[in-house]
PDB file of C-alpha atoms in Angstrom:
ATOM      1  CA  GLY A 767     110.909  87.709 117.969  1.00 52.00           C
ATOM      2  CA  ALA A 768     107.949  85.558 117.082  1.00 79.00           C
ATOM      3  CA  GLY A 769     105.385  88.277 117.604  1.00 92.00           C
ATOM      4  CA  VAL A 770     104.812  91.783 118.897  1.00 95.00           C
ATOM      5  CA  SER A 771     105.713  91.938 122.570  1.00 96.00           C
ATOM      6  CA  GLN A 772     104.299  94.499 124.971  1.00 97.00           C
ATOM      7  CA  SER A 773     105.216  95.142 128.573  1.00 96.00           C
ATOM      8  CA  PRO A 774     103.983  95.304 131.165  1.00 97.00           C
ATOM      9  CA  SER A 775     100.834  93.311 130.489  1.00 96.00           C
ATOM     10  CA  ASN A 776      99.097  95.075 133.357  1.00 97.00           C
ATOM     11  CA  LYS A 777      99.857  98.366 135.062  1.00 97.00           C
ATOM     12  CA  VAL A 778      98.050  99.932 137.980  1.00 98.00           C
ATOM     13  CA  THR A 779      99.098 103.452 138.827  1.00 97.00           C
ATOM     14  CA  GLU A 780      97.906 106.312 140.956  1.00 97.00           C
ATOM     15  CA  LYS A 781      96.438 109.399 139.395  1.00 97.00           C
ATOM     16  CA  GLY A 782      99.143 111.945 138.664  1.00 97.00           C
ATOM     17  CA  LYS A 783     101.982 109.456 138.209  1.00 98.00           C
ATOM     18  CA  ASP A 784     103.862 108.947 134.956  1.00 98.00           C
ATOM     19  CA  VAL A 785     103.852 105.593 133.166  1.00 98.00           C
ATOM     20  CA  GLU A 786     105.887 104.066 130.362  1.00 98.00           C
ATOM     21  CA  LEU A 787     104.560 101.363 128.110  1.00 98.00           C
ATOM     22  CA  ARG A 788     106.909  99.357 125.956  1.00 98.00           C
ATOM     23  CA  CYS A 789     106.473  97.721 122.574  1.00 97.00           C
ATOM     24  CA  ASP A 790     108.918  95.378 120.883  1.00 96.00           C
ATOM     25  CA  PRO A 791     107.793  94.841 117.271  1.00 95.00           C
ATOM     26  CA  ILE A 792     108.394  91.899 115.019  1.00 94.00           C
ATOM     27  CA  SER A 793     111.991  91.913 113.822  1.00 91.00           C
ATOM     28  CA  GLY A 794     112.309  93.701 110.507  1.00 88.00           C
ATOM     29  CA  HIS A 795     108.977  95.489 110.720  1.00 90.00           C
ATOM     30  CA  THR A 796     109.608  99.149 110.005  1.00 88.00           C
ATOM     31  CA  ALA A 797     106.119 100.464 110.736  1.00 89.00           C
ATOM     32  CA  LEU A 798     104.814 100.622 114.295  1.00 92.00           C
ATOM     33  CA  TYR A 799     101.433 101.798 115.557  1.00 93.00           C
ATOM     34  CA  TRP A 800      99.927 102.584 118.940  1.00 96.00           C
ATOM     35  CA  TYR A 801      96.214 102.268 119.534  1.00 95.00           C
ATOM     36  CA  ARG A 802      94.043 102.657 122.610  1.00 96.00           C
ATOM     37  CA  GLN A 803      91.006 100.524 123.358  1.00 94.00           C
ATOM     38  CA  SER A 804      88.741 101.659 126.138  1.00 89.00           C
ATOM     39  CA  LEU A 805      86.345  99.193 127.752  1.00 79.00           C
ATOM     40  CA  GLY A 806      83.858  97.984 125.174  1.00 71.00           C
ATOM     41  CA  GLN A 807      85.084 100.486 122.611  1.00 77.00           C
ATOM     42  CA  GLY A 808      86.831 100.328 119.277  1.00 84.00           C
ATOM     43  CA  LEU A 809      90.457 101.026 118.504  1.00 92.00           C
ATOM     44  CA  GLU A 810      91.512 104.641 118.767  1.00 92.00           C
ATOM     45  CA  PHE A 811      94.593 105.545 116.717  1.00 91.00           C
ATOM     46  CA  LEU A 812      97.301 107.304 118.716  1.00 94.00           C
ATOM     47  CA  ILE A 813     100.525 107.488 116.707  1.00 93.00           C
ATOM     48  CA  TYR A 814     102.374 105.838 113.874  1.00 89.00           C
ATOM     49  CA  PHE A 815     106.122 105.381 113.327  1.00 90.00           C
ATOM     50  CA  GLN A 816     107.962 104.668 110.132  1.00 86.00           C
ATOM     51  CA  GLY A 817     111.453 103.797 111.272  1.00 87.00           C
ATOM     52  CA  ASN A 818     112.270 106.242 114.059  1.00 89.00           C
ATOM     53  CA  SER A 819     110.172 109.089 112.770  1.00 88.00           C
ATOM     54  CA  ALA A 820     106.495 109.695 113.487  1.00 87.00           C
ATOM     55  CA  PRO A 821     104.739 111.006 110.362  1.00 79.00           C
ATOM     56  CA  ASP A 822     101.386 110.966 112.113  1.00 81.00           C
ATOM     57  CA  LYS A 823     100.884 111.948 115.735  1.00 85.00           C
ATOM     58  CA  SER A 824      97.379 113.194 115.173  1.00 85.00           C
ATOM     59  CA  GLY A 825      95.765 110.726 117.544  1.00 90.00           C
ATOM     60  CA  LEU A 826      97.634 111.633 120.715  1.00 94.00           C
ATOM     61  CA  PRO A 827      94.868 112.874 123.055  1.00 93.00           C
ATOM     62  CA  SER A 828      96.877 115.567 124.808  1.00 94.00           C
ATOM     63  CA  ASP A 829     100.394 116.810 125.412  1.00 95.00           C
ATOM     64  CA  ARG A 830     100.603 114.422 128.358  1.00 97.00           C
ATOM     65  CA  PHE A 831     101.068 111.654 125.799  1.00 97.00           C
ATOM     66  CA  SER A 832     104.332 111.144 123.946  1.00 96.00           C
ATOM     67  CA  ALA A 833     106.064 108.301 122.182  1.00 97.00           C
ATOM     68  CA  GLU A 834     109.451 107.565 120.806  1.00 96.00           C
ATOM     69  CA  ARG A 835     111.127 104.832 118.872  1.00 95.00           C
ATOM     70  CA  THR A 836     114.830 104.157 118.815  1.00 89.00           C
ATOM     71  CA  GLY A 837     116.937 102.038 116.513  1.00 88.00           C
ATOM     72  CA  GLY A 838     113.919 101.405 114.334  1.00 83.00           C
ATOM     73  CA  SER A 839     112.782  98.836 116.850  1.00 92.00           C
ATOM     74  CA  VAL A 840     111.482  99.256 120.402  1.00 96.00           C
ATOM     75  CA  SER A 841     108.947 101.978 121.071  1.00 97.00           C
ATOM     76  CA  THR A 842     107.909 103.567 124.341  1.00 97.00           C
ATOM     77  CA  LEU A 843     104.606 105.311 124.951  1.00 98.00           C
ATOM     78  CA  THR A 844     104.768 107.686 127.908  1.00 98.00           C
ATOM     79  CA  ILE A 845     101.789 109.134 129.709  1.00 98.00           C
ATOM     80  CA  GLN A 846     102.574 111.925 132.134  1.00 98.00           C
ATOM     81  CA  ARG A 847     100.393 112.919 135.082  1.00 98.00           C
ATOM     82  CA  THR A 848      97.964 110.091 134.422  1.00 98.00           C
ATOM     83  CA  GLN A 849      94.256 110.675 134.749  1.00 97.00           C
ATOM     84  CA  GLN A 850      91.477 108.168 135.354  1.00 96.00           C
ATOM     85  CA  GLU A 851      90.228 108.612 131.805  1.00 95.00           C
ATOM     86  CA  ASP A 852      93.577 107.238 130.595  1.00 97.00           C
ATOM     87  CA  SER A 853      92.531 103.797 131.856  1.00 96.00           C
ATOM     88  CA  ALA A 854      92.370 101.531 128.812  1.00 96.00           C
ATOM     89  CA  VAL A 855      94.186  98.789 126.966  1.00 96.00           C
ATOM     90  CA  TYR A 856      97.064 100.174 124.938  1.00 97.00           C
ATOM     91  CA  LEU A 857      97.765  98.113 121.855  1.00 96.00           C
ATOM     92  CA  CYS A 858     100.884  98.124 119.747  1.00 97.00           C
ATOM     93  CA  ALA A 859     101.024  96.791 116.211  1.00 95.00           C
ATOM     94  CA  SER A 860     103.740  96.478 113.607  1.00 93.00           C
ATOM     95  CA  SER A 861     103.936  95.767 109.920  1.00 89.00           C
ATOM     96  CA  PRO A 862     106.592  95.526 107.244  1.00 84.00           C
ATOM     97  CA  ARG A 863     106.751  98.482 104.939  1.00 69.00           C
ATOM     98  CA  GLY A 864     108.151  98.781 101.498  1.00 54.00           C
ATOM     99  CA  PRO A 865     107.166  98.639  97.860  1.00 45.00           C
ATOM    100  CA  SER A 866     106.286  94.978  98.137  1.00 47.00           C
ATOM    101  CA  SER A 867     104.331  95.288 101.369  1.00 52.00           C
ATOM    102  CA  TYR A 868     102.070  98.220 100.790  1.00 58.00           C
ATOM    103  CA  ASN A 869      99.341  98.275 103.408  1.00 72.00           C
ATOM    104  CA  SER A 870     100.303  94.972 104.921  1.00 82.00           C
ATOM    105  CA  PRO A 871      98.134  93.630 107.718  1.00 87.00           C
ATOM    106  CA  LEU A 872      98.989  94.839 111.177  1.00 90.00           C
ATOM    107  CA  HIS A 873     100.330  92.352 113.698  1.00 93.00           C
ATOM    108  CA  PHE A 874      99.132  93.189 117.182  1.00 95.00           C
ATOM    109  CA  GLY A 875     100.580  92.572 120.595  1.00 95.00           C
ATOM    110  CA  ASN A 876      98.492  91.470 123.560  1.00 93.00           C
ATOM    111  CA  GLY A 877      98.337  94.995 124.897  1.00 95.00           C
ATOM    112  CA  THR A 878      99.015  96.695 128.205  1.00 97.00           C
ATOM    113  CA  ARG A 879      96.006  97.118 130.464  1.00 96.00           C
ATOM    114  CA  LEU A 880      96.444 100.426 132.284  1.00 97.00           C
ATOM    115  CA  THR A 881      94.357 101.203 135.320  1.00 97.00           C
ATOM    116  CA  VAL A 882      94.613 104.641 136.894  1.00 97.00           C
ATOM    117  CA  THR A 883      93.243 104.756 140.441  1.00 96.00           C
TER     118      THR A 883
ATOM    119  CA  ALA B 967      87.687 112.068 105.692  1.00 71.00           C
ATOM    120  CA  GLN B 968      88.162 108.347 106.166  1.00 82.00           C
ATOM    121  CA  LYS B 969      85.700 106.522 108.348  1.00 90.00           C
ATOM    122  CA  VAL B 970      84.605 102.962 109.074  1.00 95.00           C
ATOM    123  CA  THR B 971      81.128 102.269 110.396  1.00 95.00           C
ATOM    124  CA  GLN B 972      80.018  99.028 111.989  1.00 96.00           C
ATOM    125  CA  ALA B 973      76.439  99.753 112.874  1.00 95.00           C
ATOM    126  CA  GLN B 974      75.835  96.445 114.631  1.00 96.00           C
ATOM    127  CA  THR B 975      77.105  96.764 118.179  1.00 94.00           C
ATOM    128  CA  GLU B 976      76.210  93.253 119.262  1.00 96.00           C
ATOM    129  CA  ILE B 977      74.686  90.225 117.573  1.00 97.00           C
ATOM    130  CA  SER B 978      73.538  87.000 119.197  1.00 97.00           C
ATOM    131  CA  VAL B 979      72.867  83.867 117.196  1.00 97.00           C
ATOM    132  CA  VAL B 980      72.296  80.241 117.970  1.00 97.00           C
ATOM    133  CA  GLU B 981      74.982  77.800 116.913  1.00 97.00           C
ATOM    134  CA  LYS B 982      74.754  76.697 113.258  1.00 97.00           C
ATOM    135  CA  GLU B 983      72.979  79.861 112.195  1.00 97.00           C
ATOM    136  CA  ASP B 984      74.530  82.035 109.496  1.00 97.00           C
ATOM    137  CA  VAL B 985      75.420  85.588 110.471  1.00 97.00           C
ATOM    138  CA  THR B 986      76.548  88.647 108.493  1.00 98.00           C
ATOM    139  CA  LEU B 987      78.567  91.460 109.994  1.00 98.00           C
ATOM    140  CA  ASP B 988      78.233  94.769 108.200  1.00 97.00           C
ATOM    141  CA  CYS B 989      80.981  97.250 107.428  1.00 98.00           C
ATOM    142  CA  VAL B 990      80.572 100.539 105.572  1.00 98.00           C
ATOM    143  CA  TYR B 991      83.525 102.797 104.845  1.00 96.00           C
ATOM    144  CA  GLU B 992      84.231 106.294 103.592  1.00 94.00           C
ATOM    145  CA  THR B 993      87.364 107.392 101.783  1.00 90.00           C
ATOM    146  CA  ARG B 994      88.446 109.886  99.160  1.00 87.00           C
ATOM    147  CA  ASP B 995      91.325 107.731  97.978  1.00 85.00           C
ATOM    148  CA  THR B 996      90.980 105.549  94.908  1.00 85.00           C
ATOM    149  CA  THR B 997      93.546 103.108  96.266  1.00 84.00           C
ATOM    150  CA  TYR B 998      92.827 101.630  99.653  1.00 88.00           C
ATOM    151  CA  TYR B 999      92.720  98.371 101.548  1.00 89.00           C
ATOM    152  CA  LEU B1000      90.067  96.855 103.751  1.00 92.00           C
ATOM    153  CA  PHE B1001      90.638  94.387 106.565  1.00 94.00           C
ATOM    154  CA  TRP B1002      88.765  92.263 109.044  1.00 96.00           C
ATOM    155  CA  TYR B1003      90.189  91.343 112.436  1.00 96.00           C
ATOM    156  CA  LYS B1004      88.889  89.051 115.141  1.00 96.00           C
ATOM    157  CA  GLN B1005      89.379  89.792 118.839  1.00 94.00           C
ATOM    158  CA  PRO B1006      88.503  86.724 120.927  1.00 94.00           C
ATOM    159  CA  PRO B1007      88.003  86.961 124.688  1.00 89.00           C
ATOM    160  CA  SER B1008      91.738  86.463 125.153  1.00 87.00           C
ATOM    161  CA  GLY B1009      92.176  89.952 123.725  1.00 86.00           C
ATOM    162  CA  GLU B1010      94.706  89.556 120.914  1.00 89.00           C
ATOM    163  CA  LEU B1011      93.582  90.868 117.552  1.00 93.00           C
ATOM    164  CA  VAL B1012      93.876  88.290 114.800  1.00 93.00           C
ATOM    165  CA  PHE B1013      94.047  89.244 111.136  1.00 93.00           C
ATOM    166  CA  LEU B1014      91.430  87.522 108.972  1.00 94.00           C
ATOM    167  CA  ILE B1015      91.489  89.079 105.512  1.00 91.00           C
ATOM    168  CA  ARG B1016      92.777  91.955 103.408  1.00 89.00           C
ATOM    169  CA  ARG B1017      91.127  93.227 100.229  1.00 89.00           C
ATOM    170  CA  ASN B1018      92.377  95.998  97.942  1.00 86.00           C
ATOM    171  CA  SER B1019      90.121  98.508  96.254  1.00 88.00           C
ATOM    172  CA  PHE B1020      90.737  97.116  92.777  1.00 87.00           C
ATOM    173  CA  ASP B1021      89.645  93.603  93.584  1.00 84.00           C
ATOM    174  CA  GLU B1022      85.915  93.218  94.053  1.00 82.00           C
ATOM    175  CA  GLN B1023      85.889  89.459  93.885  1.00 82.00           C
ATOM    176  CA  ASN B1024      84.176  87.859  96.802  1.00 84.00           C
ATOM    177  CA  GLU B1025      86.281  85.512  98.859  1.00 84.00           C
ATOM    178  CA  ILE B1026      85.475  82.351 100.709  1.00 86.00           C
ATOM    179  CA  SER B1027      87.656  80.685 103.289  1.00 88.00           C
ATOM    180  CA  GLY B1028      86.022  77.718 104.934  1.00 92.00           C
ATOM    181  CA  ARG B1029      82.974  78.982 106.812  1.00 94.00           C
ATOM    182  CA  TYR B1030      83.997  82.612 106.280  1.00 94.00           C
ATOM    183  CA  SER B1031      83.107  84.711 103.249  1.00 93.00           C
ATOM    184  CA  TRP B1032      83.481  88.369 102.392  1.00 93.00           C
ATOM    185  CA  ASN B1033      81.389  90.507 100.062  1.00 94.00           C
ATOM    186  CA  PHE B1034      83.103  93.683  98.831  1.00 94.00           C
ATOM    187  CA  GLN B1035      80.920  96.166  96.931  1.00 93.00           C
ATOM    188  CA  LYS B1036      82.494  99.485  95.935  1.00 92.00           C
ATOM    189  CA  SER B1037      79.153 100.800  94.692  1.00 92.00           C
ATOM    190  CA  THR B1038      77.812 100.774  98.243  1.00 95.00           C
ATOM    191  CA  SER B1039      81.197 101.192 100.004  1.00 95.00           C
ATOM    192  CA  SER B1040      80.604  98.018 101.937  1.00 96.00           C
ATOM    193  CA  PHE B1041      82.758  95.080 102.943  1.00 96.00           C
ATOM    194  CA  ASN B1042      80.526  92.605 104.727  1.00 96.00           C
ATOM    195  CA  PHE B1043      81.609  89.442 106.486  1.00 96.00           C
ATOM    196  CA  THR B1044      79.486  86.291 106.679  1.00 96.00           C
ATOM    197  CA  ILE B1045      80.046  83.322 108.944  1.00 96.00           C
ATOM    198  CA  THR B1046      78.206  80.214 107.798  1.00 96.00           C
ATOM    199  CA  ALA B1047      77.082  77.601 110.309  1.00 97.00           C
ATOM    200  CA  SER B1048      78.391  79.612 113.244  1.00 97.00           C
ATOM    201  CA  GLN B1049      80.137  77.922 116.149  1.00 97.00           C
ATOM    202  CA  VAL B1050      80.639  78.911 119.760  1.00 96.00           C
ATOM    203  CA  VAL B1051      84.331  79.491 119.017  1.00 96.00           C
ATOM    204  CA  ASP B1052      83.304  82.272 116.648  1.00 97.00           C
ATOM    205  CA  SER B1053      82.238  84.341 119.640  1.00 97.00           C
ATOM    206  CA  ALA B1054      84.442  87.425 119.568  1.00 97.00           C
ATOM    207  CA  VAL B1055      84.524  91.079 118.668  1.00 96.00           C
ATOM    208  CA  TYR B1056      85.077  91.621 114.966  1.00 97.00           C
ATOM    209  CA  PHE B1057      86.661  94.783 113.622  1.00 96.00           C
ATOM    210  CA  CYS B1058      86.616  96.144 110.118  1.00 96.00           C
ATOM    211  CA  ALA B1059      89.472  98.470 109.152  1.00 94.00           C
ATOM    212  CA  LEU B1060      90.469 100.758 106.295  1.00 92.00           C
ATOM    213  CA  SER B1061      93.981 101.629 105.207  1.00 87.00           C
ATOM    214  CA  GLU B1062      94.749 104.373 102.747  1.00 77.00           C
ATOM    215  CA  THR B1063      97.574 106.655 101.812  1.00 68.00           C
ATOM    216  CA  THR B1064      96.914 110.248 102.630  1.00 61.00           C
ATOM    217  CA  SER B1065      99.757 112.702 102.456  1.00 56.00           C
ATOM    218  CA  GLY B1066     102.252 109.866 102.470  1.00 60.00           C
ATOM    219  CA  THR B1067     101.160 108.314 105.730  1.00 63.00           C
ATOM    220  CA  TYR B1068      99.608 104.913 106.150  1.00 71.00           C
ATOM    221  CA  LYS B1069      96.771 105.155 108.627  1.00 76.00           C
ATOM    222  CA  TYR B1070      94.638 102.210 109.588  1.00 87.00           C
ATOM    223  CA  ILE B1071      91.191 103.309 110.697  1.00 89.00           C
ATOM    224  CA  PHE B1072      89.120 100.826 112.655  1.00 93.00           C
ATOM    225  CA  GLY B1073      85.395 100.593 113.149  1.00 94.00           C
ATOM    226  CA  THR B1074      83.946 100.322 116.636  1.00 93.00           C
ATOM    227  CA  GLY B1075      83.563  96.571 116.307  1.00 95.00           C
ATOM    228  CA  THR B1076      80.688  94.111 116.396  1.00 96.00           C
ATOM    229  CA  ARG B1077      80.440  91.734 119.329  1.00 96.00           C
ATOM    230  CA  LEU B1078      79.225  88.339 118.141  1.00 98.00           C
ATOM    231  CA  LYS B1079      77.817  85.888 120.657  1.00 97.00           C
ATOM    232  CA  VAL B1080      77.172  82.385 119.435  1.00 97.00           C
ATOM    233  CA  LEU B1081      74.997  80.438 121.829  1.00 96.00           C
ATOM    234  CA  ALA B1082      75.173  76.658 122.112  1.00 94.00           C
TER     235      ALA B1082
END
């Protein structure tokens, strides 16, 4: 695709429900990142994928958060038993990875705005 | 540990003024990359520049310029003759290789308001 696509763009859910957020990276980009941006705050790293594996999950806030990536493409971030403090914009980014693209810039999607009521 | 500090939370300037956004970083790696991103009110983060740790040349792109100084671990961003369209949140970021992973660490951002 032309850019990183995230869905849904907005999600309102009740406290205690599970939600799934989807990210479709730029075709051919092997690295995929999830970040969280709370209102007026910076970008908080959640997890990073290289292909289908996640070398760094250090940013996941709790075991209610999980993510997977299949086929080296689409990724899903799942939040179980949502809490009000999970309300934020969840951003996905992708980049090419390889000897010729070391530390390439990240390409961001428009994010999913999650509101937990 | 790696860290990016943007001490300026919010800056307001009048159109046509010059403004400098500060970024200070910490890293133990000798090889790393620094980035600036712009997040306009629409929300999408836009890449502006990448600089690697071996290249301390300053860069100018139109009204934008960047000053990278390893001696002070700073990578500052200057907008000359600011315009209302420059109003946005600007993020500085650091990328390094630690234990084979490629983490991008972002600062907390500086909100720039350019008043007409």
